[in-house]
mmCIF file of C-alpha atoms in Angstrom:
data_model
loop_
_atom_site.group_PDB
_atom_site.id
_atom_site.type_symbol
_atom_site.label_atom_id
_atom_site.label_comp_id
_atom_site.label_asym_id
_atom_site.label_seq_id
_atom_site.Cartn_x
_atom_site.Cartn_y
_atom_site.Cartn_z
ATOM 1 C CA SER A 1 -0.103 0.201 0.177
ATOM 2 C CA GLN A 2 1.046 3.453 -0.492
ATOM 3 C CA THR A 3 2.006 5.778 2.152
ATOM 4 C CA ILE A 4 3.158 9.364 2.473
ATOM 5 C CA HIS A 5 5.357 10.956 5.101
ATOM 6 C CA GLN A 6 6.006 14.347 5.737
ATOM 7 C CA TRP A 7 8.265 15.639 8.386
ATOM 8 C CA PRO A 8 8.388 17.478 10.830
ATOM 9 C CA ALA A 9 5.016 17.732 12.317
ATOM 10 C CA THR A 10 6.235 21.183 14.112
ATOM 11 C CA LEU A 11 8.528 23.680 13.479
ATOM 12 C CA VAL A 12 9.334 27.150 14.955
ATOM 13 C CA GLN A 13 11.747 29.196 12.922
ATOM 14 C CA PRO A 14 12.962 32.842 13.255
ATOM 15 C CA VAL A 15 12.290 35.540 10.466
ATOM 16 C CA GLY A 16 15.330 35.255 7.938
ATOM 17 C CA SER A 17 16.221 31.546 8.766
ATOM 18 C CA PRO A 18 16.080 28.829 5.988
ATOM 19 C CA LEU A 19 13.469 26.432 5.641
ATOM 20 C CA SER A 20 13.418 22.729 4.583
ATOM 21 C CA LEU A 21 10.595 20.359 4.878
ATOM 22 C CA GLU A 22 10.686 17.008 3.255
ATOM 23 C CA CYS A 23 7.789 14.556 1.705
ATOM 24 C CA THR A 24 8.544 10.985 0.651
ATOM 25 C CA VAL A 25 6.126 8.705 -0.804
ATOM 26 C CA GLU A 26 6.133 4.746 -0.837
ATOM 27 C CA GLY A 27 4.706 2.059 -2.595
ATOM 28 C CA THR A 28 4.070 3.995 -5.910
ATOM 29 C CA SER A 29 5.988 5.269 -8.756
ATOM 30 C CA ASN A 30 6.108 8.673 -10.656
ATOM 31 C CA PRO A 31 3.427 10.199 -8.420
ATOM 32 C CA ASN A 32 2.412 13.751 -9.078
ATOM 33 C CA LEU A 33 3.398 15.758 -5.886
ATOM 34 C CA TYR A 34 1.983 18.569 -4.438
ATOM 35 C CA TRP A 35 2.827 21.049 -1.733
ATOM 36 C CA TYR A 36 -0.273 23.120 -0.344
ATOM 37 C CA ARG A 37 -0.439 25.805 2.417
ATOM 38 C CA GLN A 38 -3.183 25.954 4.631
ATOM 39 C CA ALA A 39 -3.672 29.512 6.689
ATOM 40 C CA ALA A 40 -5.851 29.298 10.115
ATOM 41 C CA GLY A 41 -9.332 28.805 9.033
ATOM 42 C CA ARG A 42 -8.972 28.675 5.579
ATOM 43 C CA GLY A 43 -8.727 26.200 2.470
ATOM 44 C CA LEU A 44 -5.893 24.630 0.862
ATOM 45 C CA GLN A 45 -3.688 26.973 -1.278
ATOM 46 C CA LEU A 46 -1.791 25.258 -3.799
ATOM 47 C CA LEU A 47 1.848 25.995 -3.919
ATOM 48 C CA PHE A 48 3.677 23.837 -6.177
ATOM 49 C CA TYR A 49 3.065 20.682 -7.962
ATOM 50 C CA SER A 50 5.754 18.079 -9.845
ATOM 51 C CA VAL A 51 4.758 15.683 -12.475
ATOM 52 C CA GLY A 52 8.273 14.135 -12.450
ATOM 53 C CA ILE A 53 11.835 14.231 -11.067
ATOM 54 C CA GLY A 54 13.225 17.959 -11.578
ATOM 55 C CA GLN A 55 9.763 19.247 -13.099
ATOM 56 C CA ILE A 56 8.274 21.853 -10.739
ATOM 57 C CA SER A 57 5.261 24.189 -11.317
ATOM 58 C CA SER A 58 4.709 27.211 -9.045
ATOM 59 C CA GLU A 59 1.377 28.389 -8.792
ATOM 60 C CA VAL A 60 1.866 31.405 -7.053
ATOM 61 C CA PRO A 61 4.822 33.742 -6.413
ATOM 62 C CA GLN A 62 6.139 33.703 -3.206
ATOM 63 C CA ASN A 63 8.953 33.478 -1.037
ATOM 64 C CA LEU A 64 9.322 29.529 -1.189
ATOM 65 C CA SER A 65 10.767 26.854 -3.757
ATOM 66 C CA ALA A 66 10.317 23.347 -4.427
ATOM 67 C CA SER A 67 12.584 20.630 -5.654
ATOM 68 C CA ARG A 68 12.092 16.811 -6.597
ATOM 69 C CA PRO A 69 15.506 15.139 -6.431
ATOM 70 C CA GLN A 70 14.173 11.696 -6.497
ATOM 71 C CA ASP A 71 11.072 10.143 -7.959
ATOM 72 C CA ARG A 72 9.390 10.139 -4.477
ATOM 73 C CA GLN A 73 10.659 12.920 -2.489
ATOM 74 C CA PHE A 74 9.501 16.320 -2.555
ATOM 75 C CA ILE A 75 10.964 19.130 -0.906
ATOM 76 C CA LEU A 76 9.800 22.739 0.124
ATOM 77 C CA SER A 77 12.502 25.128 0.754
ATOM 78 C CA SER A 78 13.185 29.035 1.528
ATOM 79 C CA LYS A 79 16.430 30.709 1.837
ATOM 80 C CA LYS A 80 14.972 33.449 4.289
ATOM 81 C CA LEU A 81 11.659 32.871 6.020
ATOM 82 C CA LEU A 82 9.045 35.681 6.518
ATOM 83 C CA LEU A 83 6.346 36.148 9.079
ATOM 84 C CA SER A 84 3.941 35.607 6.132
ATOM 85 C CA ASP A 85 5.392 31.866 5.820
ATOM 86 C CA SER A 86 3.710 30.635 8.623
ATOM 87 C CA GLY A 87 0.753 28.272 8.300
ATOM 88 C CA PHE A 88 0.229 24.514 8.005
ATOM 89 C CA TYR A 89 2.095 22.875 5.194
ATOM 90 C CA LEU A 90 0.588 19.712 3.474
ATOM 91 C CA CYS A 91 2.365 17.422 0.984
ATOM 92 C CA ALA A 92 0.212 15.368 -1.301
ATOM 93 C CA TRP A 93 0.507 12.785 -4.012
ATOM 94 C CA SER A 94 -2.047 11.690 -6.889
ATOM 95 C CA LEU A 95 -1.688 8.866 -9.618
ATOM 96 C CA TYR A 96 -3.035 11.192 -12.055
ATOM 97 C CA ARG A 97 -3.558 15.128 -11.823
ATOM 98 C CA GLY A 98 -7.135 16.087 -11.070
ATOM 99 C CA THR A 99 -7.817 12.588 -9.349
ATOM 100 C CA GLU A 100 -7.948 11.792 -5.473
ATOM 101 C CA ALA A 101 -4.923 13.033 -3.707
ATOM 102 C CA PHE A 102 -3.627 11.582 -0.485
ATOM 103 C CA PHE A 103 -2.142 13.736 2.194
ATOM 104 C CA GLY A 104 0.574 13.721 4.480
ATOM 105 C CA GLN A 105 -0.033 14.809 8.292
ATOM 106 C CA GLY A 106 1.130 18.320 7.769
ATOM 107 C CA THR A 107 3.900 20.510 9.029
ATOM 108 C CA ARG A 108 2.604 23.353 11.489
ATOM 109 C CA LEU A 109 5.328 26.188 10.903
ATOM 110 C CA THR A 110 5.395 29.057 13.116
ATOM 111 C CA VAL A 111 7.833 31.917 11.872
ATOM 112 C CA VAL A 112 8.893 34.035 14.787
ATOM 113 C CA GLY B 1 -8.894 33.420 -6.074
ATOM 114 C CA GLU B 2 -10.690 30.273 -5.189
ATOM 115 C CA SER B 3 -13.298 29.308 -7.239
ATOM 116 C CA VAL B 4 -14.568 26.624 -4.797
ATOM 117 C CA GLY B 5 -16.852 28.257 -2.020
ATOM 118 C CA LEU B 6 -18.845 27.211 1.011
ATOM 119 C CA HIS B 7 -22.202 28.403 2.077
ATOM 120 C CA LEU B 8 -21.667 27.917 5.765
ATOM 121 C CA PRO B 9 -18.434 28.367 7.724
ATOM 122 C CA THR B 10 -19.683 26.332 10.626
ATOM 123 C CA LEU B 11 -22.375 23.795 11.685
ATOM 124 C CA SER B 12 -23.302 22.295 14.770
ATOM 125 C CA VAL B 13 -25.534 19.248 14.977
ATOM 126 C CA GLN B 14 -26.817 16.965 17.693
ATOM 127 C CA GLU B 15 -25.426 13.552 17.636
ATOM 128 C CA GLY B 16 -27.683 11.126 15.921
ATOM 129 C CA ASP B 17 -28.908 13.853 13.332
ATOM 130 C CA ASN B 18 -28.345 14.455 9.770
ATOM 131 C CA SER B 19 -25.783 16.837 8.676
ATOM 132 C CA ILE B 20 -25.799 18.892 5.405
ATOM 133 C CA ILE B 21 -22.535 20.404 4.296
ATOM 134 C CA ASN B 22 -22.763 22.565 1.394
ATOM 135 C CA CYS B 23 -20.616 23.916 -1.374
ATOM 136 C CA ALA B 24 -20.812 26.241 -4.371
ATOM 137 C CA TYR B 25 -18.470 26.245 -7.170
ATOM 138 C CA SER B 26 -18.351 28.974 -9.991
ATOM 139 C CA ASN B 27 -16.356 26.855 -12.869
ATOM 140 C CA SER B 28 -19.218 25.344 -14.976
ATOM 141 C CA ALA B 29 -16.471 23.555 -16.874
ATOM 142 C CA SER B 30 -15.674 21.324 -13.534
ATOM 143 C CA ASP B 31 -16.072 17.962 -13.975
ATOM 144 C CA TYR B 32 -14.996 16.184 -10.882
ATOM 145 C CA PHE B 33 -15.419 16.988 -7.199
ATOM 146 C CA ILE B 34 -14.101 15.626 -4.009
ATOM 147 C CA TRP B 35 -15.178 15.811 -0.413
ATOM 148 C CA TYR B 36 -12.558 15.568 2.437
ATOM 149 C CA LYS B 37 -12.353 15.807 6.130
ATOM 150 C CA GLN B 38 -9.992 16.865 7.987
ATOM 151 C CA GLU B 39 -9.496 16.423 11.541
ATOM 152 C CA SER B 40 -7.559 18.652 13.895
ATOM 153 C CA GLY B 41 -3.758 18.579 13.325
ATOM 154 C CA LYS B 42 -3.898 16.407 10.442
ATOM 155 C CA GLY B 43 -3.921 16.220 6.671
ATOM 156 C CA PRO B 44 -7.433 16.043 4.695
ATOM 157 C CA GLN B 45 -8.631 12.708 4.054
ATOM 158 C CA PHE B 46 -10.550 11.431 1.074
ATOM 159 C CA ILE B 47 -14.711 10.684 1.553
ATOM 160 C CA ILE B 48 -16.436 10.555 -1.366
ATOM 161 C CA ASP B 49 -15.965 11.803 -4.982
ATOM 162 C CA ILE B 50 -18.572 12.342 -8.056
ATOM 163 C CA ARG B 51 -18.382 13.078 -11.542
ATOM 164 C CA SER B 52 -20.463 15.906 -13.319
ATOM 165 C CA ASN B 53 -22.390 12.859 -15.236
ATOM 166 C CA MET B 54 -23.851 11.793 -12.124
ATOM 167 C CA ASP B 55 -26.261 13.652 -10.068
ATOM 168 C CA LYS B 56 -26.047 11.645 -6.777
ATOM 169 C CA ARG B 57 -23.572 8.988 -5.315
ATOM 170 C CA GLN B 58 -23.459 6.990 -1.844
ATOM 171 C CA GLY B 59 -21.241 5.706 0.504
ATOM 172 C CA GLN B 60 -21.103 4.342 3.818
ATOM 173 C CA ARG B 61 -23.163 7.125 5.715
ATOM 174 C CA VAL B 62 -22.669 9.631 3.339
ATOM 175 C CA THR B 63 -24.322 11.055 0.137
ATOM 176 C CA VAL B 64 -23.189 13.574 -2.141
ATOM 177 C CA LEU B 65 -25.176 15.528 -4.665
ATOM 178 C CA LEU B 66 -24.356 17.431 -7.695
ATOM 179 C CA ASN B 67 -26.717 19.973 -8.772
ATOM 180 C CA LYS B 68 -24.889 21.238 -12.261
ATOM 181 C CA THR B 69 -27.631 23.724 -12.889
ATOM 182 C CA VAL B 70 -26.976 25.814 -10.038
ATOM 183 C CA LYS B 71 -23.299 24.645 -9.225
ATOM 184 C CA HIS B 72 -24.029 23.469 -6.099
ATOM 185 C CA LEU B 73 -22.375 20.300 -4.404
ATOM 186 C CA SER B 74 -23.825 18.824 -0.757
ATOM 187 C CA LEU B 75 -22.479 16.309 1.530
ATOM 188 C CA GLN B 76 -24.901 14.615 3.502
ATOM 189 C CA ILE B 77 -23.870 12.654 6.767
ATOM 190 C CA ALA B 78 -26.559 10.185 7.965
ATOM 191 C CA ALA B 79 -26.644 9.793 12.121
ATOM 192 C CA THR B 80 -23.793 12.002 12.627
ATOM 193 C CA GLN B 81 -21.333 10.959 15.310
ATOM 194 C CA PRO B 82 -18.953 12.689 17.380
ATOM 195 C CA GLY B 83 -16.125 11.079 15.378
ATOM 196 C CA ASP B 84 -17.510 13.136 12.406
ATOM 197 C CA SER B 85 -16.852 16.496 14.022
ATOM 198 C CA ALA B 86 -14.262 17.843 11.504
ATOM 199 C CA VAL B 87 -13.888 20.393 8.915
ATOM 200 C CA TYR B 88 -14.967 19.531 5.766
ATOM 201 C CA PHE B 89 -13.519 20.701 2.206
ATOM 202 C CA CYS B 90 -15.098 20.371 -1.315
ATOM 203 C CA ALA B 91 -12.482 20.181 -4.244
ATOM 204 C CA GLU B 92 -13.299 20.554 -7.650
ATOM 205 C CA ASN B 93 -11.366 19.708 -10.774
ATOM 206 C CA VAL B 94 -11.416 20.753 -14.503
ATOM 207 C CA MET B 95 -10.181 18.472 -17.020
ATOM 208 C CA ASN B 96 -7.581 16.777 -15.162
ATOM 209 C CA ASN B 97 -6.018 19.821 -13.907
ATOM 210 C CA ASP B 98 -5.236 20.187 -10.149
ATOM 211 C CA MET B 99 -8.015 20.262 -7.310
ATOM 212 C CA ARG B 100 -9.318 23.518 -6.223
ATOM 213 C CA PHE B 101 -10.261 23.565 -2.619
ATOM 214 C CA GLY B 102 -12.788 25.838 -0.824
ATOM 215 C CA ALA B 103 -12.410 27.118 2.560
ATOM 216 C CA GLY B 104 -14.106 24.340 4.529
ATOM 217 C CA THR B 105 -17.077 23.952 6.776
ATOM 218 C CA ARG B 106 -16.353 23.063 10.688
ATOM 219 C CA LEU B 107 -18.951 20.462 11.540
ATOM 220 C CA THR B 108 -19.241 20.179 15.494
ATOM 221 C CA VAL B 109 -21.419 17.322 16.915
ATOM 222 C CA LYS B 110 -22.982 17.696 20.086
ATOM 223 C CA PRO B 111 -23.433 14.843 22.363
#
């Protein structure tokens, strides 16, 4: 069966510090991978998606970047965090674009 | 901006009652919809889906209704239980692009 792992679960980082969130998927090959951000009391905003190794598409201009160094690894990064980067970050995968997405447990990021 | 929205941000029901959560979408070309359940501090989980060629789909204690005329989607939960307390999101898809999520409705089940 397929599983998705996302870590860390919580993170408190000072403004201006770098960020690296990692997500890995097991049990499937060539998944579509996604990073979402969820502000408190809000819906999920798609940040990045990837259809393959090294292929990253960005939905919104922002202070973050994503990379896919391996087929089942998706990384969310920032060189310098802003206060507005605080939120709940979710990694997800799907077999095909536009189909059911399976989510990780999320990372609660607080920038102080 | 988000094209999927919800009529009510919160819903409180008595245990054992039926719950109805509503969702409006604006893109008439949307052809696939999913309802997700998100418990506190966790990622969303799939509940049920429906394609635009259907009006109704039933699962275990849940039913999704799709009204394409008014671009409205609803999730009905029968005999709501405390474990149903969560935030429920509808998500839409247009022609195999990425799912777009609404803001969510928080369902609280009172014992």
